[in-house]
Amino acid sequence: MGDEKSPCALVVMGVSGSGKSTIADGLAARLGWRYEDGDRFHPPRNVAKMSAGHPLTDEDRRPWLQAIAGEIDRVCIAGQRAVIACSALKRAYRDILVHGRDDVRIVFLNGTEDLIADRLAARKGHFMPAGLLASQFKTLEPPQPGERPITVSIDASVDAIVDDVIRQLKLVPS
Ligand SMILES: Nc1ncnc2c1ncn2[C@@H]1O[C@H](COP(=O)(O)OP(=O)(O)OP(=O)(O)O)[C@@H](O)[C@H]1O
Ligand SMILES: [Mg+2]
């Protein structure tokens, strides 16, 4: 028993290929929480821009991140719980997502570029432009202690990573 508020939302973050979808989905299944892919919240103009091969600006990302923050509020007010996969590479992005809530926790998937490159090469049905992983690592601002992140090494099985997060958060599956 602690005086920490139990979380209603987990944001699973990391570079492309770090395992966000896999781990968020595994966590949601184990906890009996809802799984959400953050990409679902992009406004149509962002989807069009990305489909045309143009990178998004931080200005473009703002309404998207605000939409996820709105979903977090709805989930938490309704007394539900969700695990959301979202790259959230920069502190400014995470600040929009968390928006000061102490019941939203960041789960950071930490791994080396070599390991993630291997996993991306093996991933089926996805095309990955050369240089994208390097640019993701350049953009990545690892979460700082003040963000109270749960950091897990991704150099482990999916089950072991899910265990690690649940143990660090002292969560009990419902
Ligand atoms: N712990 C793990 N051990 C082995 N393979 C893994 C592990 N976690 C994820 N993978 C595999 O690595 C690949 C990348 O994982 P995933 O698609 O979940 O990453 P992602 O962070 O959601 O990527 P994106 O940002 O492109 O959506 C997938 O093929 C997945 O099956
Ligand atoms: Mg994914």
PDB file of C-alpha atoms and ligand atoms in Angstrom:
ATOM      1  CA  MET A   1       0.000   0.000   0.000  1.00  0.00           C
ATOM      2  CA  GLY A   2       1.328   3.401  -0.946  1.00  0.00           C
ATOM      3  CA  ASP A   3      -0.162   6.825  -1.272  1.00  0.00           C
ATOM      4  CA  GLU A   4       0.330   6.765  -5.041  1.00  0.00           C
ATOM      5  CA  LYS A   5      -2.798   7.082  -7.100  1.00  0.00           C
ATOM      6  CA  SER A   6      -3.305   3.917  -9.149  1.00  0.00           C
ATOM      7  CA  PRO A   7      -3.026   4.719 -12.866  1.00  0.00           C
ATOM      8  CA  CYS A   8      -5.957   4.736 -15.274  1.00  0.00           C
ATOM      9  CA  ALA A   9      -3.770   5.058 -18.372  1.00  0.00           C
ATOM     10  CA  LEU A  10      -0.361   3.825 -19.435  1.00  0.00           C
ATOM     11  CA  VAL A  11       1.398   5.402 -22.423  1.00  0.00           C
ATOM     12  CA  VAL A  12       3.847   2.923 -23.942  1.00  0.00           C
ATOM     13  CA  MET A  13       6.512   4.963 -25.755  1.00  0.00           C
ATOM     14  CA  GLY A  14       9.672   4.371 -27.747  1.00  0.00           C
ATOM     15  CA  VAL A  15      11.164   4.544 -31.224  1.00  0.00           C
ATOM     16  CA  SER A  16       9.656   2.714 -34.172  1.00  0.00           C
ATOM     17  CA  GLY A  17      10.177  -1.015 -33.752  1.00  0.00           C
ATOM     18  CA  SER A  18      10.849  -0.834 -30.007  1.00  0.00           C
ATOM     19  CA  GLY A  19       7.721  -2.957 -29.477  1.00  0.00           C
ATOM     20  CA  LYS A  20       5.058  -0.393 -28.493  1.00  0.00           C
ATOM     21  CA  SER A  21       2.147  -2.179 -30.196  1.00  0.00           C
ATOM     22  CA  THR A  22       3.302  -5.609 -29.031  1.00  0.00           C
ATOM     23  CA  ILE A  23       3.937  -4.633 -25.412  1.00  0.00           C
ATOM     24  CA  ALA A  24       0.916  -2.310 -25.049  1.00  0.00           C
ATOM     25  CA  ASP A  25      -1.313  -5.056 -26.416  1.00  0.00           C
ATOM     26  CA  GLY A  26       0.277  -7.638 -24.088  1.00  0.00           C
ATOM     27  CA  LEU A  27      -0.094  -5.356 -21.081  1.00  0.00           C
ATOM     28  CA  ALA A  28      -3.744  -4.627 -21.891  1.00  0.00           C
ATOM     29  CA  ALA A  29      -4.501  -8.334 -22.288  1.00  0.00           C
ATOM     30  CA  ARG A  30      -2.775  -9.213 -19.018  1.00  0.00           C
ATOM     31  CA  LEU A  31      -4.375  -6.370 -17.049  1.00  0.00           C
ATOM     32  CA  GLY A  32      -7.820  -6.610 -18.633  1.00  0.00           C
ATOM     33  CA  TRP A  33      -7.490  -2.992 -19.785  1.00  0.00           C
ATOM     34  CA  ARG A  34      -8.369  -1.518 -23.154  1.00  0.00           C
ATOM     35  CA  TYR A  35      -5.634  -1.284 -25.798  1.00  0.00           C
ATOM     36  CA  GLU A  36      -5.450   1.798 -28.018  1.00  0.00           C
ATOM     37  CA  ASP A  37      -3.076   2.555 -30.880  1.00  0.00           C
ATOM     38  CA  GLY A  38      -2.247   6.255 -30.675  1.00  0.00           C
ATOM     39  CA  ASP A  39      -2.004   6.495 -34.465  1.00  0.00           C
ATOM     40  CA  ARG A  40      -5.783   6.107 -34.640  1.00  0.00           C
ATOM     41  CA  PHE A  41      -6.165   9.664 -33.303  1.00  0.00           C
ATOM     42  CA  HIS A  42      -4.474  11.474 -36.179  1.00  0.00           C
ATOM     43  CA  PRO A  43      -6.742  14.020 -37.865  1.00  0.00           C
ATOM     44  CA  PRO A  44      -7.419  13.277 -41.577  1.00  0.00           C
ATOM     45  CA  ARG A  45      -5.022  15.986 -42.742  1.00  0.00           C
ATOM     46  CA  ASN A  46      -2.143  14.290 -40.912  1.00  0.00           C
ATOM     47  CA  VAL A  47      -3.039  10.939 -42.432  1.00  0.00           C
ATOM     48  CA  ALA A  48      -3.092  12.549 -45.889  1.00  0.00           C
ATOM     49  CA  LYS A  49       0.249  14.234 -45.271  1.00  0.00           C
ATOM     50  CA  MET A  50       1.903  11.035 -44.063  1.00  0.00           C
ATOM     51  CA  SER A  51       0.450   9.024 -46.959  1.00  0.00           C
ATOM     52  CA  ALA A  52       1.965  11.556 -49.331  1.00  0.00           C
ATOM     53  CA  GLY A  53       5.343  10.874 -47.715  1.00  0.00           C
ATOM     54  CA  HIS A  54       5.673  14.236 -45.966  1.00  0.00           C
ATOM     55  CA  PRO A  55       6.979  14.335 -42.397  1.00  0.00           C
ATOM     56  CA  LEU A  56       4.717  15.870 -39.751  1.00  0.00           C
ATOM     57  CA  THR A  57       5.744  19.054 -37.985  1.00  0.00           C
ATOM     58  CA  ASP A  58       5.299  19.555 -34.253  1.00  0.00           C
ATOM     59  CA  GLU A  59       2.433  21.910 -35.174  1.00  0.00           C
ATOM     60  CA  ASP A  60       0.754  19.025 -37.038  1.00  0.00           C
ATOM     61  CA  ARG A  61       1.269  16.745 -34.050  1.00  0.00           C
ATOM     62  CA  ARG A  62      -0.427  19.023 -31.533  1.00  0.00           C
ATOM     63  CA  PRO A  63      -4.100  18.219 -32.418  1.00  0.00           C
ATOM     64  CA  TRP A  64      -3.203  14.528 -32.582  1.00  0.00           C
ATOM     65  CA  LEU A  65      -1.596  14.491 -29.143  1.00  0.00           C
ATOM     66  CA  GLN A  66      -4.467  16.579 -27.747  1.00  0.00           C
ATOM     67  CA  ALA A  67      -6.934  14.029 -29.135  1.00  0.00           C
ATOM     68  CA  ILE A  68      -5.103  11.239 -27.284  1.00  0.00           C
ATOM     69  CA  ALA A  69      -5.085  13.363 -24.118  1.00  0.00           C
ATOM     70  CA  GLY A  70      -8.850  13.828 -24.551  1.00  0.00           C
ATOM     71  CA  GLU A  71      -9.301  10.072 -24.883  1.00  0.00           C
ATOM     72  CA  ILE A  72      -7.253   9.568 -21.695  1.00  0.00           C
ATOM     73  CA  ASP A  73      -9.568  11.984 -19.867  1.00  0.00           C
ATOM     74  CA  ARG A  74     -12.660  10.172 -21.148  1.00  0.00           C
ATOM     75  CA  VAL A  75     -11.306   6.756 -20.154  1.00  0.00           C
ATOM     76  CA  CYS A  76     -10.301   7.906 -16.683  1.00  0.00           C
ATOM     77  CA  ILE A  77     -13.514   9.841 -15.974  1.00  0.00           C
ATOM     78  CA  ALA A  78     -15.530   6.783 -17.028  1.00  0.00           C
ATOM     79  CA  GLY A  79     -13.626   4.702 -14.473  1.00  0.00           C
ATOM     80  CA  GLN A  80     -12.051   2.642 -17.249  1.00  0.00           C
ATOM     81  CA  ARG A  81      -8.397   1.881 -17.927  1.00  0.00           C
ATOM     82  CA  ALA A  82      -6.347   1.872 -21.094  1.00  0.00           C
ATOM     83  CA  VAL A  83      -2.892   1.135 -22.420  1.00  0.00           C
ATOM     84  CA  ILE A  84      -1.977   3.440 -25.297  1.00  0.00           C
ATOM     85  CA  ALA A  85       0.861   2.847 -27.745  1.00  0.00           C
ATOM     86  CA  CYS A  86       2.366   6.179 -28.839  1.00  0.00           C
ATOM     87  CA  SER A  87       5.968   6.958 -29.811  1.00  0.00           C
ATOM     88  CA  ALA A  88       5.945  10.205 -27.736  1.00  0.00           C
ATOM     89  CA  LEU A  89       9.629  10.718 -28.473  1.00  0.00           C
ATOM     90  CA  LYS A  90       9.881  14.293 -27.156  1.00  0.00           C
ATOM     91  CA  ARG A  91       9.221  15.651 -23.701  1.00  0.00           C
ATOM     92  CA  ALA A  92       6.876  18.268 -25.185  1.00  0.00           C
ATOM     93  CA  TYR A  93       4.724  15.515 -26.725  1.00  0.00           C
ATOM     94  CA  ARG A  94       4.536  13.623 -23.450  1.00  0.00           C
ATOM     95  CA  ASP A  95       3.609  16.785 -21.580  1.00  0.00           C
ATOM     96  CA  ILE A  96       0.546  17.139 -23.832  1.00  0.00           C
ATOM     97  CA  LEU A  97      -0.386  13.475 -23.318  1.00  0.00           C
ATOM     98  CA  VAL A  98       0.060  13.439 -19.542  1.00  0.00           C
ATOM     99  CA  HIS A  99      -1.154  17.051 -19.038  1.00  0.00           C
ATOM    100  CA  GLY A 100      -0.281  17.029 -15.349  1.00  0.00           C
ATOM    101  CA  ARG A 101      -2.289  13.919 -14.479  1.00  0.00           C
ATOM    102  CA  ASP A 102      -0.616  11.766 -11.828  1.00  0.00           C
ATOM    103  CA  ASP A 103      -2.777   8.798 -12.860  1.00  0.00           C
ATOM    104  CA  VAL A 104      -1.175   8.619 -16.318  1.00  0.00           C
ATOM    105  CA  ARG A 105       2.147   6.786 -16.398  1.00  0.00           C
ATOM    106  CA  ILE A 106       4.792   6.602 -19.099  1.00  0.00           C
ATOM    107  CA  VAL A 107       6.288   3.214 -19.962  1.00  0.00           C
ATOM    108  CA  PHE A 108       9.568   3.668 -21.848  1.00  0.00           C
ATOM    109  CA  LEU A 109      10.769   0.784 -24.022  1.00  0.00           C
ATOM    110  CA  ASN A 110      14.535   1.060 -23.870  1.00  0.00           C
ATOM    111  CA  GLY A 111      16.739  -0.760 -26.359  1.00  0.00           C
ATOM    112  CA  THR A 112      19.751  -0.374 -28.596  1.00  0.00           C
ATOM    113  CA  GLU A 113      19.578   0.687 -32.219  1.00  0.00           C
ATOM    114  CA  ASP A 114      21.175  -2.639 -33.235  1.00  0.00           C
ATOM    115  CA  LEU A 115      18.551  -4.770 -31.501  1.00  0.00           C
ATOM    116  CA  ILE A 116      15.656  -2.699 -32.855  1.00  0.00           C
ATOM    117  CA  ALA A 117      17.107  -2.695 -36.393  1.00  0.00           C
ATOM    118  CA  ASP A 118      17.170  -6.512 -36.247  1.00  0.00           C
ATOM    119  CA  ARG A 119      13.549  -6.646 -35.103  1.00  0.00           C
ATOM    120  CA  LEU A 120      12.440  -4.221 -37.809  1.00  0.00           C
ATOM    121  CA  ALA A 121      14.250  -6.231 -40.466  1.00  0.00           C
ATOM    122  CA  ALA A 122      12.357  -9.335 -39.334  1.00  0.00           C
ATOM    123  CA  ARG A 123       8.971  -7.610 -39.051  1.00  0.00           C
ATOM    124  CA  LYS A 124       6.546  -8.715 -41.738  1.00  0.00           C
ATOM    125  CA  GLY A 125       4.209  -6.537 -43.726  1.00  0.00           C
ATOM    126  CA  HIS A 126       5.944  -3.261 -42.896  1.00  0.00           C
ATOM    127  CA  PHE A 127       8.158  -1.157 -45.096  1.00  0.00           C
ATOM    128  CA  MET A 128      10.771   0.851 -43.247  1.00  0.00           C
ATOM    129  CA  PRO A 129      12.596   3.622 -45.090  1.00  0.00           C
ATOM    130  CA  ALA A 130      16.374   3.570 -44.632  1.00  0.00           C
ATOM    131  CA  GLY A 131      17.518   6.119 -42.066  1.00  0.00           C
ATOM    132  CA  LEU A 132      14.192   6.308 -40.259  1.00  0.00           C
ATOM    133  CA  LEU A 133      15.414   4.420 -37.214  1.00  0.00           C
ATOM    134  CA  ALA A 134      18.520   6.617 -36.932  1.00  0.00           C
ATOM    135  CA  SER A 135      16.378   9.737 -37.145  1.00  0.00           C
ATOM    136  CA  GLN A 136      14.048   8.339 -34.455  1.00  0.00           C
ATOM    137  CA  PHE A 137      17.029   7.894 -32.130  1.00  0.00           C
ATOM    138  CA  LYS A 138      18.160  11.452 -32.920  1.00  0.00           C
ATOM    139  CA  THR A 139      14.721  12.793 -32.008  1.00  0.00           C
ATOM    140  CA  LEU A 140      14.308  10.634 -28.890  1.00  0.00           C
ATOM    141  CA  GLU A 141      14.408  12.514 -25.604  1.00  0.00           C
ATOM    142  CA  PRO A 142      14.428   9.688 -23.025  1.00  0.00           C
ATOM    143  CA  PRO A 143      12.007  10.445 -20.193  1.00  0.00           C
ATOM    144  CA  GLN A 144      13.536  12.207 -17.206  1.00  0.00           C
ATOM    145  CA  PRO A 145      13.089  11.155 -13.568  1.00  0.00           C
ATOM    146  CA  GLY A 146      10.618  14.011 -13.032  1.00  0.00           C
ATOM    147  CA  GLU A 147       8.283  12.275 -15.472  1.00  0.00           C
ATOM    148  CA  ARG A 148       8.238   9.224 -13.162  1.00  0.00           C
ATOM    149  CA  PRO A 149       8.706   6.846 -16.125  1.00  0.00           C
ATOM    150  CA  ILE A 150       8.672   3.079 -15.909  1.00  0.00           C
ATOM    151  CA  THR A 151      11.731   2.127 -17.969  1.00  0.00           C
ATOM    152  CA  VAL A 152      12.057  -1.437 -19.222  1.00  0.00           C
ATOM    153  CA  SER A 153      14.758  -3.141 -21.258  1.00  0.00           C
ATOM    154  CA  ILE A 154      13.314  -4.600 -24.440  1.00  0.00           C
ATOM    155  CA  ASP A 155      16.100  -7.205 -24.599  1.00  0.00           C
ATOM    156  CA  ALA A 156      13.754  -9.822 -23.155  1.00  0.00           C
ATOM    157  CA  SER A 157      10.695 -11.850 -24.127  1.00  0.00           C
ATOM    158  CA  VAL A 158       7.343 -10.068 -24.478  1.00  0.00           C
ATOM    159  CA  ASP A 159       6.048 -11.877 -21.386  1.00  0.00           C
ATOM    160  CA  ALA A 160       9.086 -10.897 -19.328  1.00  0.00           C
ATOM    161  CA  ILE A 161       8.751  -7.238 -20.378  1.00  0.00           C
ATOM    162  CA  VAL A 162       5.050  -7.223 -19.468  1.00  0.00           C
ATOM    163  CA  ASP A 163       5.938  -8.794 -16.082  1.00  0.00           C
ATOM    164  CA  ASP A 164       8.602  -6.154 -15.519  1.00  0.00           C
ATOM    165  CA  VAL A 165       6.172  -3.259 -16.143  1.00  0.00           C
ATOM    166  CA  ILE A 166       3.493  -4.759 -13.899  1.00  0.00           C
ATOM    167  CA  ARG A 167       6.033  -5.376 -11.155  1.00  0.00           C
ATOM    168  CA  GLN A 168       7.446  -1.833 -11.345  1.00  0.00           C
ATOM    169  CA  LEU A 169       3.958  -0.323 -11.266  1.00  0.00           C
ATOM    170  CA  LYS A 170       2.857  -2.708  -8.506  1.00  0.00           C
ATOM    171  CA  LEU A 171      -0.282  -3.356 -10.558  1.00  0.00           C
ATOM    172  CA  VAL A 172      -2.624  -6.218  -9.917  1.00  0.00           C
ATOM    173  CA  PRO A 173      -4.384  -7.662 -12.995  1.00  0.00           C
ATOM    174  CA  SER A 174      -8.167  -7.207 -12.683  1.00  0.00           C
TER     175      SER A 174
HETATM  176  N1  LIG B   1      10.292  -8.498 -26.766  1.00  0.00           N
HETATM  177  C1  LIG B   1      10.278  -8.853 -28.050  1.00  0.00           C
HETATM  178  N2  LIG B   1      10.974  -9.919 -28.467  1.00  0.00           N
HETATM  179  C2  LIG B   1      10.997 -10.273 -29.770  1.00  0.00           C
HETATM  180  N3  LIG B   1      10.366  -9.604 -30.755  1.00  0.00           N
HETATM  181  C3  LIG B   1       9.652  -8.520 -30.388  1.00  0.00           C
HETATM  182  C4  LIG B   1       9.570  -8.075 -29.040  1.00  0.00           C
HETATM  183  N4  LIG B   1       8.792  -6.968 -28.992  1.00  0.00           N
HETATM  184  C5  LIG B   1       8.425  -6.728 -30.261  1.00  0.00           C
HETATM  185  N5  LIG B   1       8.915  -7.649 -31.107  1.00  0.00           N
HETATM  186  C6  LIG B   1       8.770  -7.689 -32.580  1.00  0.00           C
HETATM  187  O1  LIG B   1       9.467  -6.546 -33.057  1.00  0.00           O
HETATM  188  C7  LIG B   1       8.760  -5.940 -34.159  1.00  0.00           C
HETATM  189  C8  LIG B   1       8.435  -4.487 -33.784  1.00  0.00           C
HETATM  190  O2  LIG B   1       7.449  -4.476 -32.732  1.00  0.00           O
HETATM  191  P1  LIG B   1       6.191  -3.506 -32.815  1.00  0.00           P
HETATM  192  O3  LIG B   1       5.580  -3.563 -34.165  1.00  0.00           O
HETATM  193  O4  LIG B   1       5.334  -3.835 -31.642  1.00  0.00           O
HETATM  194  O5  LIG B   1       6.937  -2.106 -32.601  1.00  0.00           O
HETATM  195  P2  LIG B   1       6.314  -0.625 -32.588  1.00  0.00           P
HETATM  196  O6  LIG B   1       7.125   0.145 -31.599  1.00  0.00           O
HETATM  197  O7  LIG B   1       4.845  -0.695 -32.391  1.00  0.00           O
HETATM  198  O8  LIG B   1       6.662  -0.097 -34.041  1.00  0.00           O
HETATM  199  P3  LIG B   1       5.952   1.131 -34.859  1.00  0.00           P
HETATM  200  O9  LIG B   1       6.430   2.399 -34.226  1.00  0.00           O
HETATM  201  O10 LIG B   1       6.518   0.999 -36.238  1.00  0.00           O
HETATM  202  O11 LIG B   1       4.471   0.950 -34.765  1.00  0.00           O
HETATM  203  C9  LIG B   1       7.534  -6.811 -34.384  1.00  0.00           C
HETATM  204  O12 LIG B   1       7.801  -7.726 -35.424  1.00  0.00           O
HETATM  205  C10 LIG B   1       7.333  -7.531 -33.060  1.00  0.00           C
HETATM  206  O13 LIG B   1       6.704  -8.787 -33.224  1.00  0.00           O
HETATM  207 MG    MG B   2       3.212  -0.031 -33.577  1.00  0.00          MG
END
